[in-house]
Structures are given as C-alpha cells and as structure tokens.
PDB file of C-alpha atoms in Angstrom:
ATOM      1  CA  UNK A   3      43.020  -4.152  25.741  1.00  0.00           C
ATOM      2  CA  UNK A   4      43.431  -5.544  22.346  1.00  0.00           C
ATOM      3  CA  UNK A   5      41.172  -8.042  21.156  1.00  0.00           C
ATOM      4  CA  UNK A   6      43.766 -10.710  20.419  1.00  0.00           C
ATOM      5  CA  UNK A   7      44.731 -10.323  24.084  1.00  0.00           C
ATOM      6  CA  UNK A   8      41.277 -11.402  24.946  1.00  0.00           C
ATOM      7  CA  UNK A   9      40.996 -14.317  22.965  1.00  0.00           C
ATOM      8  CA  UNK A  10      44.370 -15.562  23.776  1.00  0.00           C
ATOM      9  CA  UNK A  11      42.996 -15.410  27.336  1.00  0.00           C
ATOM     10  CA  UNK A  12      39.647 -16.824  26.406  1.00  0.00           C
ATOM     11  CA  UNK A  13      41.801 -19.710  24.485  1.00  0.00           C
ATOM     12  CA  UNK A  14      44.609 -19.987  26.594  1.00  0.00           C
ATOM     13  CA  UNK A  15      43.361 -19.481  30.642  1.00  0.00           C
ATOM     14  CA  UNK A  16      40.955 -21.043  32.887  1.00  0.00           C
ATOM     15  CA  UNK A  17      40.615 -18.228  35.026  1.00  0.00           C
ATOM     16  CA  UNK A  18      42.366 -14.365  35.173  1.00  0.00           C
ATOM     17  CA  UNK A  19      43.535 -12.509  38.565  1.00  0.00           C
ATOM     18  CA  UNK A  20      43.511  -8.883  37.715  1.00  0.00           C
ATOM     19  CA  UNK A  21      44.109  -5.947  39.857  1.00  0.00           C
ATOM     20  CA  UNK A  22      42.800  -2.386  38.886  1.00  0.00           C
ATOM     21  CA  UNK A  23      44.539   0.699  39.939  1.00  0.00           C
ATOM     22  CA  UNK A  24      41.283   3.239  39.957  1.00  0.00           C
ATOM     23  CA  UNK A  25      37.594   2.805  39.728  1.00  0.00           C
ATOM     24  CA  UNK A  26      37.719   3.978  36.507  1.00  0.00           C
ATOM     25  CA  UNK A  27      40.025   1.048  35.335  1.00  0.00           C
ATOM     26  CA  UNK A  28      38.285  -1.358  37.554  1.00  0.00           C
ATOM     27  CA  UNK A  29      34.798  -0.017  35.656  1.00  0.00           C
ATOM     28  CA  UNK A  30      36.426  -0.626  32.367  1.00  0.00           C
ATOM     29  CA  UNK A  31      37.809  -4.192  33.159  1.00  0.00           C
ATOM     30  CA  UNK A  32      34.125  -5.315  34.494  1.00  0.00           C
ATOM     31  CA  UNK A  33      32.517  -4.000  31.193  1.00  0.00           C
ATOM     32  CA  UNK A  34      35.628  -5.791  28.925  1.00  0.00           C
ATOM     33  CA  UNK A  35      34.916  -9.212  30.370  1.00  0.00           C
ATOM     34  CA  UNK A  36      31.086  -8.706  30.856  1.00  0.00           C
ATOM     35  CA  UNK A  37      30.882 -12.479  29.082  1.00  0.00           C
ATOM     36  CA  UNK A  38      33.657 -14.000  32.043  1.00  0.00           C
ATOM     37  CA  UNK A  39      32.276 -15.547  34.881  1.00  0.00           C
ATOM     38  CA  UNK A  40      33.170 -13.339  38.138  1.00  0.00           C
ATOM     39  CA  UNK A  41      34.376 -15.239  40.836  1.00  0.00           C
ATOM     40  CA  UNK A  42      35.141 -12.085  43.092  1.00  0.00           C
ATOM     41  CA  UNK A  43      35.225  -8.267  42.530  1.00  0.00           C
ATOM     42  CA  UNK A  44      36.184  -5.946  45.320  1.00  0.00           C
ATOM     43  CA  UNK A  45      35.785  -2.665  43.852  1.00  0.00           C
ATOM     44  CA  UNK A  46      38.544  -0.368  44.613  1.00  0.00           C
ATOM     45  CA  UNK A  47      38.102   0.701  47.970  1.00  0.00           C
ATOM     46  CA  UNK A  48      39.196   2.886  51.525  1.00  0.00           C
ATOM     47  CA  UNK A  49      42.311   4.803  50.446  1.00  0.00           C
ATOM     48  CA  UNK A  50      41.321   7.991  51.732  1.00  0.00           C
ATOM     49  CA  UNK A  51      40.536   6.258  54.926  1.00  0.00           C
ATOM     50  CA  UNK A  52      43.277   3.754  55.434  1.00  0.00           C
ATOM     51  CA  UNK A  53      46.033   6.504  54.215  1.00  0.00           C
ATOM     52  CA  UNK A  54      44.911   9.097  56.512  1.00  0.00           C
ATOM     53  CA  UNK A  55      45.470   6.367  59.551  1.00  0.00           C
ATOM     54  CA  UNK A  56      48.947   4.993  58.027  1.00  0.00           C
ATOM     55  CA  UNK A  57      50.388   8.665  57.067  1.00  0.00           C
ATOM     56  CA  UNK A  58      50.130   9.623  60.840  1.00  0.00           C
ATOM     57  CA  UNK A  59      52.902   7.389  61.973  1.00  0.00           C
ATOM     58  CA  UNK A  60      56.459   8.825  62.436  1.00  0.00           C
ATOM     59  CA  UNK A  61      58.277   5.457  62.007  1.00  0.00           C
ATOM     60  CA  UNK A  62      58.728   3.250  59.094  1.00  0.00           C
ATOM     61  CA  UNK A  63      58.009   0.128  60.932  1.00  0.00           C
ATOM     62  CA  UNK A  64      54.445  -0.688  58.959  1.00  0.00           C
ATOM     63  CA  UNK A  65      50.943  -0.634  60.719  1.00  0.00           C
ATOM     64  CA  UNK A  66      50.761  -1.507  64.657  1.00  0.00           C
ATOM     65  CA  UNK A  67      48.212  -3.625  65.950  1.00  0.00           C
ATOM     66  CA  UNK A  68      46.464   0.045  67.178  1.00  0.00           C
ATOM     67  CA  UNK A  69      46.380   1.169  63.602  1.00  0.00           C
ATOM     68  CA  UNK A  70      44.492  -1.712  62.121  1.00  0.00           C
ATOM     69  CA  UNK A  71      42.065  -1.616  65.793  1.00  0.00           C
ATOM     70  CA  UNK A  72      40.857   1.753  64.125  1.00  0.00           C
ATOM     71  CA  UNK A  73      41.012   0.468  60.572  1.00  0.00           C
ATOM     72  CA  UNK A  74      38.043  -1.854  62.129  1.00  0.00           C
ATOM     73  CA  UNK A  75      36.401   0.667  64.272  1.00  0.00           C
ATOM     74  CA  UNK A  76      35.980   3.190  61.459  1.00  0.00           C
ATOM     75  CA  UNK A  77      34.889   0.882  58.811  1.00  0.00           C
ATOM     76  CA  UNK A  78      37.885   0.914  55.941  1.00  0.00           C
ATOM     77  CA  UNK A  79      36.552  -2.210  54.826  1.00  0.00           C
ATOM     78  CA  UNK A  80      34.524  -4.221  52.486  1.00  0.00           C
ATOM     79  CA  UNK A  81      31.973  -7.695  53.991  1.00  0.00           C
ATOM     80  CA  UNK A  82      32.782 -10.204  52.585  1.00  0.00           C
ATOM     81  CA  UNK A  83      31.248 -13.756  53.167  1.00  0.00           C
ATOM     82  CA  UNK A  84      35.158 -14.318  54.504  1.00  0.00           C
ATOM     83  CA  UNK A  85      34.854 -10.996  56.693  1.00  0.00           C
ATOM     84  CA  UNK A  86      36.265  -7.761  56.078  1.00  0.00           C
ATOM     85  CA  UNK A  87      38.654  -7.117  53.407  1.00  0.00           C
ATOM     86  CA  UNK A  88      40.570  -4.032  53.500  1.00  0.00           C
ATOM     87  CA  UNK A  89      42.099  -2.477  50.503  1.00  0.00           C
ATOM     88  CA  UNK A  90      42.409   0.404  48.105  1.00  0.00           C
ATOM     89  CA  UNK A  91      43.029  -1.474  45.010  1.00  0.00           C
ATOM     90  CA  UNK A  92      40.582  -3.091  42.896  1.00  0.00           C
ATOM     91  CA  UNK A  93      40.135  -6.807  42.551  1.00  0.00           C
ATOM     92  CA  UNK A  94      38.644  -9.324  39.549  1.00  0.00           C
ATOM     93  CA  UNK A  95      38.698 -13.254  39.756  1.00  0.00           C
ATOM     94  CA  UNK A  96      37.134 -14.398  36.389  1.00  0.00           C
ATOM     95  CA  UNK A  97      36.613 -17.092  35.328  1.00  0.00           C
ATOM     96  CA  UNK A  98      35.415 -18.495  31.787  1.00  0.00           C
ATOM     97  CA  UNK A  99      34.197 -21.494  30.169  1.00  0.00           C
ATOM     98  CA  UNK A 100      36.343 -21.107  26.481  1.00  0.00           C
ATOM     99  CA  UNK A 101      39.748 -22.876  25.646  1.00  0.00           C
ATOM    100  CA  UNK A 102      41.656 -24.352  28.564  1.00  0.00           C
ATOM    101  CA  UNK A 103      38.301 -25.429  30.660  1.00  0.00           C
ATOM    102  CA  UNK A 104      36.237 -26.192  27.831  1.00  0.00           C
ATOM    103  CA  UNK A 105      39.482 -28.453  26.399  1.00  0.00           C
ATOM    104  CA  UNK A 106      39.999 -30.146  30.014  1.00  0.00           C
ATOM    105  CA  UNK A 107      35.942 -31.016  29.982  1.00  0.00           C
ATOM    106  CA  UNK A 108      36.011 -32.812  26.184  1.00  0.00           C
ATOM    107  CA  UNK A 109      38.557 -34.709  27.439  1.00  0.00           C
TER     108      UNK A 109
END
C-alpha cells in the first residue's frame, strides 16, 4: 500500500477491519502493520475443505444443517476463545494508538 495510505490510517482511524484474499496477501498485510496492535487474525483458512462439502450439492438453496454437521466433524475450522470459526478468507482487527485514539485520550 502506499505510505500516505498508512499514515492517513495511522492519523485518521482508531482501529482497521481488513480482509485478505490469499495467505500471501494476508502475510503481507501482517508484516505492513507489524507496529498496529492486532486485535484478531484468522489466517486464511479451510477452502479446500469447506468447497469440496458445498460443491456436492445439486441445489442452489445454500448449506443444510447436514453440510455444516460435517463441516464440524471434519474440522474446517479455526478455535477460537469464541469457538470455531469457519472461513476461507483471511481476517485482521488492528488496532493502533496514533491520531484518532491518541487525540480522544489528550482530550
């Protein structure tokens, strides 16, 4: 990202919701805030796994309670402290102490 972008955000916002697309981007956006606070990262996760039990439905009509019984019994998940998450995209909550925080705590 370009520098001005960061300290816009750094200046600007308390805390950033990003989601990353491959572990590769997800790698990159961990190392380009290393100085943000992380609130939560979920690293991006079960596609393989979650696909290959979604893609074997005929219909249209979204995951059944059976599909998401074997999402759980094979594991597509991450533990959390809030239990399992299941995805395939990345996640970063960050958080940082520069502009709008530091502003709201001098006042």
């Amino acid at each position: 990202a370009h520098p001005g972008v960061q300290e816009l955000l750094r200046s600007r916002a308390a805390r950033i919701i990003v989601g990353s697309h491959s572990p590769q981007i997800h790698q990159e956006l961990v190392e380009m805030y290393r100085d943000w606070i992380p609130i939560f990262s979920l690293p991006f996760g079960f596609e393989d796994c979650i696909l290959e039990i979604l893609r074997r439905k005929d219909d249209d009509l979204g995951a059944s309670a059976a599909d998401w019984a074997m999402v759980r019994q094979r594991r597509c998940f991450y533990e959390t402290p809030h239990g399992g998450v299941t995805n395939y995209d990345g996640l970063l909550i960050l958080a940082t102490l520069g502009g709008c925080q530091q502003n709201l705590l001098n006042e």
